[in-house]
Amino acid sequence: MELFTLVVSILLIAITFFLLRRRSSGNARLPPGSFGWPIIGESVEFLFGNSEKFVGDRMLKYSPEMFKTKILGEKTAVICGPAGNKFLFSNEEKLFSMFRPHSMQHLFRSNKPKPALNMPEVVRQPGFLKPEALMRYLAGMDLITQKQLHIHCDGKKIVEFYPLSKTITLTIACQFFLGINNPDRIARLVETFDDVTRGMASIMLNLPGTTFYRANKAAAALRKELIAVVEEKKEAMAEGAGPMHDILSHMIAASDPSGSCLPESEIADKMMGLLISGYGNVSTTITFVMKHLGLNPDIYERVRAEQLAIAVAKKEGVPLHWEDMAKMKYSWNVICETMRMVPFQGTFREVIEEFTYAGYTIPKGWKVYWTVSTTCMSPQYFKDPKRFNPSRYDEGEAPPPYTYMPFGKGLRMCPGNEYARIVMLTFVHNVVKNYRWEMVDPNEKVSGSMIPEPQKGLPVRLYHH
């Protein structure tokens, strides 16, 4: 009898605890906002409108700190402002873990269990993206940029710089990551990369004519091409080709704890993700640097003076050195200001532990969306935010903490930020040294918000120095 009483008591306590927990969770104060339409939520407005406006409008309507929505099939909390940025980056792997939209998981096949050898390990362990490793690639990046500008610009009066920036950026990425130096092979990959990039955050509707359908086809074609590259690289390594310092060679040589090499298809998927990371945002930033320099002749002249001072101090034909990068302070300010005014899509996190922020509770399993656009165009943090002003980054005038983070911060800071920096500075050095330009259409419209693109390809009227 006593045993029966004890069992019943335990069951009653367990049921009470469960009901109280459900009640507590059900009464949790969720942030204000709307989940939108059934199933699709607010994905259409988010993807096909302007993502920056999407966030800004809801900050005004609901809360400047946090609001709820449903995008890409997920209940999502959007954390806003510098305090929110600090909270997010201070709690990586405590309250949040990385999450990729389902469309991205599908395209990169990253919804499978993580292999023993993952991409961050491959990239970070040998230090491929650290300054000391990048030093030996700088001269090659400089020569590739010079050659591509010569091919596509010399003798031309009108040049579309958006497609050119993509070709240059992808050529450098393929050389650095894959060890490929075949411009023709690379050039035909540009459109394929673009389709995959556009599909990474899209509605998963695999019907002809949709963004996701084109991305799926492009990813399959790109994967096939990369598998061929992996096979060629393996053959070259087996035949004792000279030292190979690219990331692909290291990945082929690496093995998991069991001693097995990664399958070629898996290597191809990882390389596809890495290449796209080093391609899209870099080429877009370069394009808008060209636009802002074309619209601001005084800023162009200051950048040119800085770069010519570096050039005249070198013997003719000597490529850029690492020390030259430190002398490009104003040029880097121009790039930083471009990234502020043309922010890119944000990133997602998954809530791994229920938390409360700004008086609102976010349940475990929800997603969190972070974007730099909640602060970078705010007059509260940036004086005259719509004015292109590179001098705002000078010493003593730096933006307040957690208001300007184009590469993220903390544990999730983009590991390729130094790589991106030297690719962009190398481009600026060569383009202002050899050319000046004016915009063919100063009011050219920009389409897309997840990936801003000048609708006409940014045609410029080019003049040779």
Coordinates of C-alpha atoms in Angstrom, one line a residue:
M1 CA 0.0 0.0 0.0
E2 CA 2.8 2.4 0.9
L3 CA 4.6 1.6 -2.4
F4 CA 1.3 2.3 -4.3
T5 CA 0.9 5.6 -2.5
L6 CA 4.5 6.6 -3.2
V7 CA 4.1 5.8 -7.0
V8 CA 0.9 7.8 -7.2
S9 CA 2.6 10.7 -5.4
I10 CA 5.5 10.7 -7.8
L11 CA 3.2 10.6 -10.8
L12 CA 1.1 13.5 -9.4
I13 CA 4.2 15.6 -8.8
A14 CA 5.5 14.8 -12.4
I15 CA 2.1 15.7 -13.9
T16 CA 1.9 18.9 -11.9
F17 CA 5.4 19.9 -12.9
F18 CA 4.7 19.1 -16.6
L19 CA 1.4 21.2 -16.6
L20 CA 3.1 24.1 -14.8
R21 CA 5.9 24.1 -17.3
R22 CA 3.4 24.0 -20.2
R23 CA 1.4 26.8 -18.6
S24 CA 4.6 28.9 -17.9
S25 CA 5.8 28.4 -21.5
G26 CA 2.4 29.2 -22.9
N27 CA 2.2 32.4 -20.9
A28 CA 5.7 33.5 -21.9
R29 CA 5.7 37.0 -23.2
L30 CA 6.7 36.7 -26.8
P31 CA 8.0 39.8 -28.7
P32 CA 5.5 41.8 -30.6
G33 CA 5.1 41.2 -34.3
S34 CA 3.2 39.0 -36.8
F35 CA 3.7 35.5 -38.2
G36 CA 2.0 36.6 -41.4
W37 CA 0.2 34.1 -43.7
P38 CA -0.1 30.4 -42.9
I39 CA 2.9 28.3 -44.0
I40 CA 4.7 31.1 -45.9
G41 CA 4.6 33.6 -43.0
E42 CA 6.2 36.9 -44.1
S43 CA 8.7 35.3 -46.5
V44 CA 7.4 37.0 -49.6
E45 CA 7.8 40.5 -48.1
F46 CA 11.2 39.6 -46.7
L47 CA 12.6 38.1 -49.9
F48 CA 11.0 40.1 -52.7
G49 CA 10.7 43.4 -51.0
N50 CA 13.7 45.1 -49.4
S51 CA 15.0 43.2 -46.4
E52 CA 16.5 46.4 -44.8
K53 CA 13.1 48.1 -45.1
F54 CA 11.3 44.9 -43.9
V55 CA 13.3 45.1 -40.6
G56 CA 13.2 48.9 -40.3
D57 CA 9.4 49.1 -40.8
R58 CA 8.8 46.4 -38.1
M59 CA 11.2 48.1 -35.7
L60 CA 9.1 51.2 -35.9
K61 CA 5.8 49.4 -35.7
Y62 CA 6.6 46.9 -33.0
S63 CA 9.8 47.5 -31.1
P64 CA 13.3 48.9 -31.8
E65 CA 14.7 46.1 -29.7
M66 CA 13.1 42.9 -31.0
F67 CA 10.1 41.7 -33.0
K68 CA 8.8 38.3 -34.1
T69 CA 8.1 37.1 -37.6
K70 CA 8.0 33.9 -39.6
I71 CA 10.4 33.7 -42.6
L72 CA 11.7 30.8 -44.6
G73 CA 9.5 28.4 -42.7
E74 CA 10.7 29.3 -39.2
K75 CA 9.4 31.3 -36.3
T76 CA 12.0 33.9 -35.9
A77 CA 13.0 36.7 -33.5
V78 CA 14.8 39.6 -35.1
I79 CA 17.2 41.2 -32.5
C80 CA 17.9 44.8 -33.2
G81 CA 20.2 47.6 -32.2
P82 CA 23.7 47.6 -30.6
A83 CA 22.5 46.2 -27.3
G84 CA 20.9 43.3 -29.2
N85 CA 24.1 42.8 -31.3
K86 CA 26.2 42.6 -28.1
F87 CA 23.7 40.2 -26.5
L88 CA 23.8 37.9 -29.6
F89 CA 27.5 37.8 -30.0
S90 CA 28.2 37.4 -26.3
N91 CA 26.0 34.3 -26.1
E92 CA 27.2 32.2 -29.1
E93 CA 27.1 28.5 -28.3
K94 CA 25.4 29.3 -25.0
L95 CA 22.0 30.4 -26.2
F96 CA 22.5 30.3 -29.9
S97 CA 24.1 28.0 -32.5
M98 CA 24.5 28.5 -36.2
F99 CA 21.5 27.8 -38.5
R100 CA 21.3 27.8 -42.2
P101 CA 18.0 28.3 -44.1
H102 CA 16.6 25.0 -45.4
S103 CA 17.2 26.2 -49.0
M104 CA 20.9 26.6 -48.2
Q105 CA 21.1 23.2 -46.4
H106 CA 19.6 21.6 -49.5
L107 CA 21.9 23.3 -52.0
F108 CA 25.0 22.5 -50.0
R109 CA 23.8 19.2 -48.7
S110 CA 24.6 20.4 -45.2
N111 CA 21.5 18.8 -43.7
K112 CA 23.4 15.6 -43.4
P113 CA 25.2 14.8 -40.1
K114 CA 28.4 16.7 -39.7
P115 CA 31.4 14.8 -40.9
A116 CA 34.4 14.4 -38.7
L117 CA 36.3 16.8 -40.9
N118 CA 34.3 20.0 -41.3
M119 CA 35.0 23.2 -43.2
P120 CA 36.0 25.5 -40.3
E121 CA 38.7 22.9 -39.2
V122 CA 40.0 22.6 -42.8
V123 CA 40.3 26.3 -43.2
R124 CA 41.4 27.4 -39.8
Q125 CA 43.8 24.7 -38.7
P126 CA 46.4 25.2 -41.4
G127 CA 45.8 29.0 -41.1
F128 CA 45.0 29.5 -44.7
L129 CA 43.1 32.7 -44.0
K130 CA 45.6 34.2 -41.5
P131 CA 47.8 37.2 -42.5
E132 CA 51.0 35.2 -42.5
A133 CA 49.5 32.7 -44.9
L134 CA 47.8 35.3 -47.1
M135 CA 51.2 37.1 -47.6
R136 CA 52.4 34.6 -50.0
Y137 CA 49.3 34.9 -52.2
L138 CA 49.2 38.7 -52.3
A139 CA 51.5 39.0 -55.3
G140 CA 49.4 36.5 -57.2
M141 CA 46.2 38.4 -56.4
D142 CA 47.9 41.6 -57.6
L143 CA 48.9 40.0 -60.9
I144 CA 45.5 38.5 -61.5
T145 CA 43.8 41.8 -60.9
Q146 CA 46.2 43.6 -63.3
K147 CA 45.7 41.0 -66.0
Q148 CA 41.9 41.0 -65.8
L149 CA 41.7 44.8 -65.8
H150 CA 44.0 44.9 -68.9
I151 CA 41.9 42.3 -70.7
H152 CA 38.5 43.8 -70.0
C153 CA 39.3 47.6 -69.8
D154 CA 42.2 48.6 -72.0
G155 CA 41.0 50.2 -75.2
K156 CA 37.4 50.2 -74.0
K157 CA 35.3 53.4 -73.5
I158 CA 32.3 51.8 -71.7
V159 CA 32.8 49.0 -69.2
E160 CA 30.2 47.2 -67.1
F161 CA 32.0 46.8 -63.8
Y162 CA 29.5 44.5 -62.0
P163 CA 30.2 41.5 -64.2
L164 CA 33.9 42.4 -64.3
S165 CA 34.2 42.5 -60.5
K166 CA 32.6 39.1 -60.4
T167 CA 35.1 37.7 -62.9
I168 CA 38.1 39.1 -61.1
T169 CA 36.9 38.0 -57.6
L170 CA 36.0 34.5 -58.8
T171 CA 39.4 34.1 -60.7
I172 CA 41.2 35.0 -57.5
A173 CA 39.1 32.7 -55.3
C174 CA 39.6 29.8 -57.7
Q175 CA 43.3 30.3 -57.7
F176 CA 43.5 30.7 -53.9
F177 CA 41.1 27.9 -52.9
L178 CA 41.4 25.4 -55.8
G179 CA 44.8 26.2 -57.4
I180 CA 43.0 26.8 -60.7
N181 CA 44.4 29.4 -63.1
N182 CA 42.3 29.0 -66.2
P183 CA 40.3 32.2 -66.9
D184 CA 38.1 30.5 -69.6
R185 CA 37.1 27.7 -67.3
I186 CA 36.4 30.2 -64.5
A187 CA 34.5 32.8 -66.6
R188 CA 31.8 30.3 -67.5
L189 CA 31.2 29.5 -63.9
V190 CA 30.2 33.1 -63.0
E191 CA 26.5 32.8 -63.9
T192 CA 26.3 29.4 -62.2
F193 CA 27.7 30.9 -58.9
D194 CA 25.2 33.7 -59.2
D195 CA 22.2 31.4 -59.4
V196 CA 23.4 29.4 -56.4
T197 CA 24.0 32.5 -54.4
R198 CA 20.5 33.9 -55.2
G199 CA 18.9 30.6 -54.1
M200 CA 20.6 30.3 -50.7
A201 CA 17.8 32.2 -49.0
S202 CA 14.8 31.5 -51.1
I203 CA 11.4 29.8 -50.9
M204 CA 11.9 26.1 -51.5
L205 CA 9.6 25.8 -54.5
N206 CA 11.4 23.5 -57.0
L207 CA 9.3 24.4 -60.1
P208 CA 10.7 25.7 -63.4
G209 CA 11.1 29.4 -63.4
T210 CA 11.6 29.8 -59.6
T211 CA 14.8 31.0 -57.9
F212 CA 15.2 27.8 -56.1
Y213 CA 14.8 25.6 -59.2
R214 CA 17.6 27.6 -61.0
A215 CA 19.7 27.4 -57.9
N216 CA 19.2 23.6 -57.7
K217 CA 20.3 23.1 -61.3
A218 CA 23.2 25.5 -60.9
A219 CA 24.4 23.7 -57.7
A220 CA 24.3 20.3 -59.6
A221 CA 26.3 21.7 -62.5
L222 CA 28.8 23.4 -60.1
R223 CA 29.2 20.2 -58.0
K224 CA 29.9 18.2 -61.2
E225 CA 32.6 20.7 -62.3
L226 CA 34.2 20.7 -58.8
I227 CA 34.3 16.9 -58.7
A228 CA 36.2 17.0 -62.0
V229 CA 38.6 19.5 -60.4
V230 CA 39.1 17.3 -57.4
E231 CA 39.9 14.3 -59.6
E232 CA 42.4 16.3 -61.6
K233 CA 44.0 17.6 -58.4
K234 CA 44.3 14.0 -57.0
E235 CA 46.0 12.8 -60.2
A236 CA 48.4 15.7 -60.1
M237 CA 49.3 15.0 -56.4
A238 CA 49.7 11.3 -57.2
E239 CA 52.1 12.1 -60.0
G240 CA 54.3 14.1 -57.6
A241 CA 53.4 17.6 -58.9
G242 CA 55.2 20.5 -57.2
P243 CA 54.1 21.8 -53.8
M244 CA 50.5 22.7 -53.7
H245 CA 49.5 25.3 -51.1
D246 CA 45.8 25.7 -52.0
I247 CA 43.0 24.7 -49.6
L248 CA 41.7 21.9 -51.9
S249 CA 45.1 20.1 -51.9
H250 CA 45.1 20.2 -48.1
M251 CA 41.6 18.9 -47.9
I252 CA 42.4 16.0 -50.3
A253 CA 45.4 15.1 -48.2
A254 CA 43.5 15.3 -44.9
S255 CA 41.6 12.3 -43.5
D256 CA 39.1 11.7 -40.8
P257 CA 40.0 9.9 -37.5
S258 CA 39.5 6.5 -39.1
G259 CA 42.1 7.3 -41.8
S260 CA 39.6 7.5 -44.6
C261 CA 39.7 10.3 -47.1
L262 CA 36.7 12.4 -47.7
P263 CA 34.5 11.4 -50.7
E264 CA 35.1 13.6 -53.7
S265 CA 31.4 14.7 -53.7
E266 CA 31.7 15.9 -50.1
I267 CA 34.9 17.8 -50.9
A268 CA 33.2 19.4 -53.8
D269 CA 30.3 20.5 -51.6
K270 CA 32.6 22.0 -49.0
M271 CA 34.6 23.8 -51.7
M272 CA 31.4 25.2 -53.3
G273 CA 30.4 26.7 -49.9
L274 CA 33.9 28.2 -49.4
L275 CA 34.1 29.6 -52.9
I276 CA 30.7 31.3 -52.7
S277 CA 31.7 32.8 -49.3
G278 CA 34.7 34.3 -50.9
Y279 CA 32.9 35.5 -54.0
G280 CA 29.5 37.1 -53.7
N281 CA 29.9 39.8 -51.0
V282 CA 33.4 40.7 -52.2
S283 CA 32.4 41.3 -55.8
T284 CA 29.3 43.3 -54.7
T285 CA 31.4 45.5 -52.4
I286 CA 33.9 46.1 -55.2
T287 CA 31.1 47.1 -57.6
F288 CA 29.7 49.7 -55.2
V289 CA 33.1 51.1 -54.4
M290 CA 33.4 51.8 -58.1
K291 CA 30.0 53.5 -58.0
H292 CA 30.8 55.7 -55.0
L293 CA 34.2 56.7 -56.3
G294 CA 32.6 57.6 -59.7
L295 CA 30.1 59.8 -57.9
N296 CA 32.6 61.5 -55.6
P297 CA 35.6 62.8 -57.6
D298 CA 37.1 64.4 -54.5
I299 CA 37.2 61.1 -52.7
Y300 CA 38.5 59.4 -55.8
E301 CA 41.4 61.8 -56.0
R302 CA 42.3 61.2 -52.4
V303 CA 42.3 57.4 -52.9
R304 CA 44.4 57.8 -56.0
A305 CA 46.9 60.0 -54.3
E306 CA 47.3 57.3 -51.5
Q307 CA 47.7 54.5 -54.0
L308 CA 50.1 56.4 -56.3
A309 CA 52.3 57.1 -53.3
I310 CA 52.6 53.3 -52.8
A311 CA 53.2 52.7 -56.5
V312 CA 56.0 55.2 -56.9
A313 CA 57.9 53.9 -53.9
K314 CA 58.2 50.5 -55.7
K315 CA 60.3 49.5 -58.6
E316 CA 58.3 49.0 -61.8
G317 CA 56.9 45.5 -62.1
V318 CA 57.2 44.7 -58.4
P319 CA 53.8 43.5 -57.1
L320 CA 52.2 44.6 -53.9
H321 CA 53.7 43.5 -50.5
W322 CA 52.0 43.0 -47.2
E323 CA 53.5 46.2 -45.9
D324 CA 51.6 48.1 -48.6
M325 CA 48.3 47.1 -47.2
A326 CA 48.9 49.0 -44.0
K327 CA 49.4 52.2 -46.0
M328 CA 46.0 52.0 -47.6
K329 CA 44.1 53.5 -44.6
Y330 CA 41.9 55.9 -46.5
S331 CA 41.2 53.4 -49.2
W332 CA 40.0 51.0 -46.5
N333 CA 37.8 53.7 -45.1
V334 CA 36.1 54.0 -48.5
I335 CA 35.5 50.2 -48.5
C336 CA 34.1 50.3 -44.9
E337 CA 31.8 53.2 -45.8
T338 CA 30.6 51.2 -48.9
M339 CA 29.8 48.2 -46.7
R340 CA 27.9 50.4 -44.3
M341 CA 25.8 51.9 -47.0
V342 CA 25.2 48.6 -48.9
P343 CA 24.7 46.1 -46.2
F344 CA 24.3 42.5 -47.0
Q345 CA 21.8 39.8 -45.9
G346 CA 22.0 38.9 -42.3
T347 CA 22.6 35.5 -40.7
F348 CA 20.4 33.1 -38.7
R349 CA 20.9 31.4 -35.4
E350 CA 19.0 28.6 -33.7
V351 CA 17.9 29.1 -30.1
I352 CA 19.4 26.2 -28.1
E353 CA 18.2 27.4 -24.7
E354 CA 15.1 29.5 -23.9
F355 CA 16.1 33.1 -23.0
T356 CA 14.6 36.4 -22.1
Y357 CA 15.8 39.6 -23.6
A358 CA 14.3 43.1 -23.4
G359 CA 11.4 41.7 -21.4
Y360 CA 10.5 39.1 -24.1
T361 CA 11.0 35.4 -23.9
I362 CA 12.2 33.4 -26.9
P363 CA 11.5 29.6 -26.8
K364 CA 14.1 27.0 -27.6
G365 CA 14.0 25.9 -31.2
W366 CA 13.0 29.3 -32.6
K367 CA 15.4 31.1 -35.0
V368 CA 17.1 34.4 -34.5
Y369 CA 17.9 36.7 -37.4
W370 CA 20.7 39.2 -37.2
T371 CA 21.5 42.0 -39.6
V372 CA 23.8 44.9 -39.5
S373 CA 21.2 47.1 -41.2
T374 CA 19.4 47.8 -37.9
T375 CA 22.2 50.2 -36.9
C376 CA 24.3 51.1 -39.9
M377 CA 21.9 53.7 -41.4
S378 CA 20.6 55.1 -38.2
P379 CA 21.2 58.8 -37.5
Q380 CA 21.4 57.8 -33.8
Y381 CA 24.8 56.2 -34.4
F382 CA 26.0 57.7 -37.7
K383 CA 25.9 61.4 -38.3
D384 CA 24.2 62.2 -41.7
P385 CA 23.9 58.4 -42.5
K386 CA 22.9 58.8 -46.1
R387 CA 26.1 60.8 -46.9
F388 CA 29.0 58.8 -48.3
N389 CA 31.7 59.9 -45.8
P390 CA 34.8 57.7 -45.5
S391 CA 36.4 60.1 -43.0
R392 CA 33.9 58.9 -40.3
Y393 CA 36.2 56.0 -39.6
D394 CA 39.2 58.1 -38.7
E395 CA 40.7 57.8 -35.3
G396 CA 38.5 59.5 -32.7
E397 CA 35.4 59.3 -34.9
A398 CA 34.9 55.5 -35.0
P399 CA 31.3 54.3 -34.8
P400 CA 30.0 53.3 -31.3
P401 CA 30.6 49.7 -30.2
Y402 CA 28.3 47.1 -31.8
T403 CA 26.9 49.4 -34.4
Y404 CA 29.2 48.6 -37.4
M405 CA 30.1 44.9 -37.9
P406 CA 30.2 44.0 -41.6
F407 CA 32.0 40.8 -40.8
G408 CA 30.2 39.9 -37.6
K409 CA 31.9 39.6 -34.3
G410 CA 33.1 37.1 -31.7
L411 CA 33.0 33.4 -32.3
R412 CA 31.1 33.8 -35.5
M413 CA 33.2 36.5 -37.0
C414 CA 33.8 35.8 -40.7
P415 CA 37.1 33.9 -40.9
G416 CA 37.6 35.3 -44.4
N417 CA 37.5 39.0 -43.4
E418 CA 41.3 39.4 -43.9
Y419 CA 41.1 37.6 -47.3
A420 CA 38.3 39.9 -48.4
R421 CA 40.2 43.0 -47.2
I422 CA 43.3 42.3 -49.3
V423 CA 41.3 41.3 -52.4
M424 CA 39.3 44.5 -52.3
L425 CA 42.3 46.7 -51.5
T426 CA 44.3 45.1 -54.3
F427 CA 41.5 45.9 -56.7
V428 CA 41.2 49.5 -55.6
H429 CA 45.0 50.0 -55.9
N430 CA 45.1 48.8 -59.5
V431 CA 41.9 50.4 -60.8
V432 CA 42.6 54.0 -59.5
K433 CA 46.2 53.8 -60.6
N434 CA 45.3 53.1 -64.2
Y435 CA 41.8 54.6 -64.7
R436 CA 39.4 57.2 -63.8
W437 CA 35.7 57.0 -64.7
E438 CA 32.3 58.5 -64.5
M439 CA 28.9 56.9 -64.2
V440 CA 26.9 56.3 -67.4
D441 CA 23.7 56.4 -65.3
P442 CA 24.3 58.1 -61.9
N443 CA 20.7 57.1 -60.9
E444 CA 20.9 53.4 -61.9
K445 CA 18.5 51.4 -59.9
V446 CA 19.6 48.6 -57.6
S447 CA 17.5 45.5 -57.5
G448 CA 17.4 42.8 -54.9
S449 CA 18.0 43.3 -51.2
M450 CA 19.5 40.0 -50.1
I451 CA 22.1 40.5 -52.8
P452 CA 22.1 44.2 -54.1
E453 CA 22.7 44.3 -57.9
P454 CA 22.9 47.3 -60.2
Q455 CA 20.2 46.6 -62.8
K456 CA 22.4 47.7 -65.8
G457 CA 25.6 46.1 -64.6
L458 CA 27.1 49.5 -63.5
P459 CA 28.3 50.8 -66.9
V460 CA 31.1 53.4 -66.5
R461 CA 32.7 55.7 -69.0
L462 CA 36.4 54.9 -68.7
Y463 CA 39.4 57.1 -69.1
H464 CA 43.0 55.8 -69.1
H465 CA 45.8 57.5 -67.2

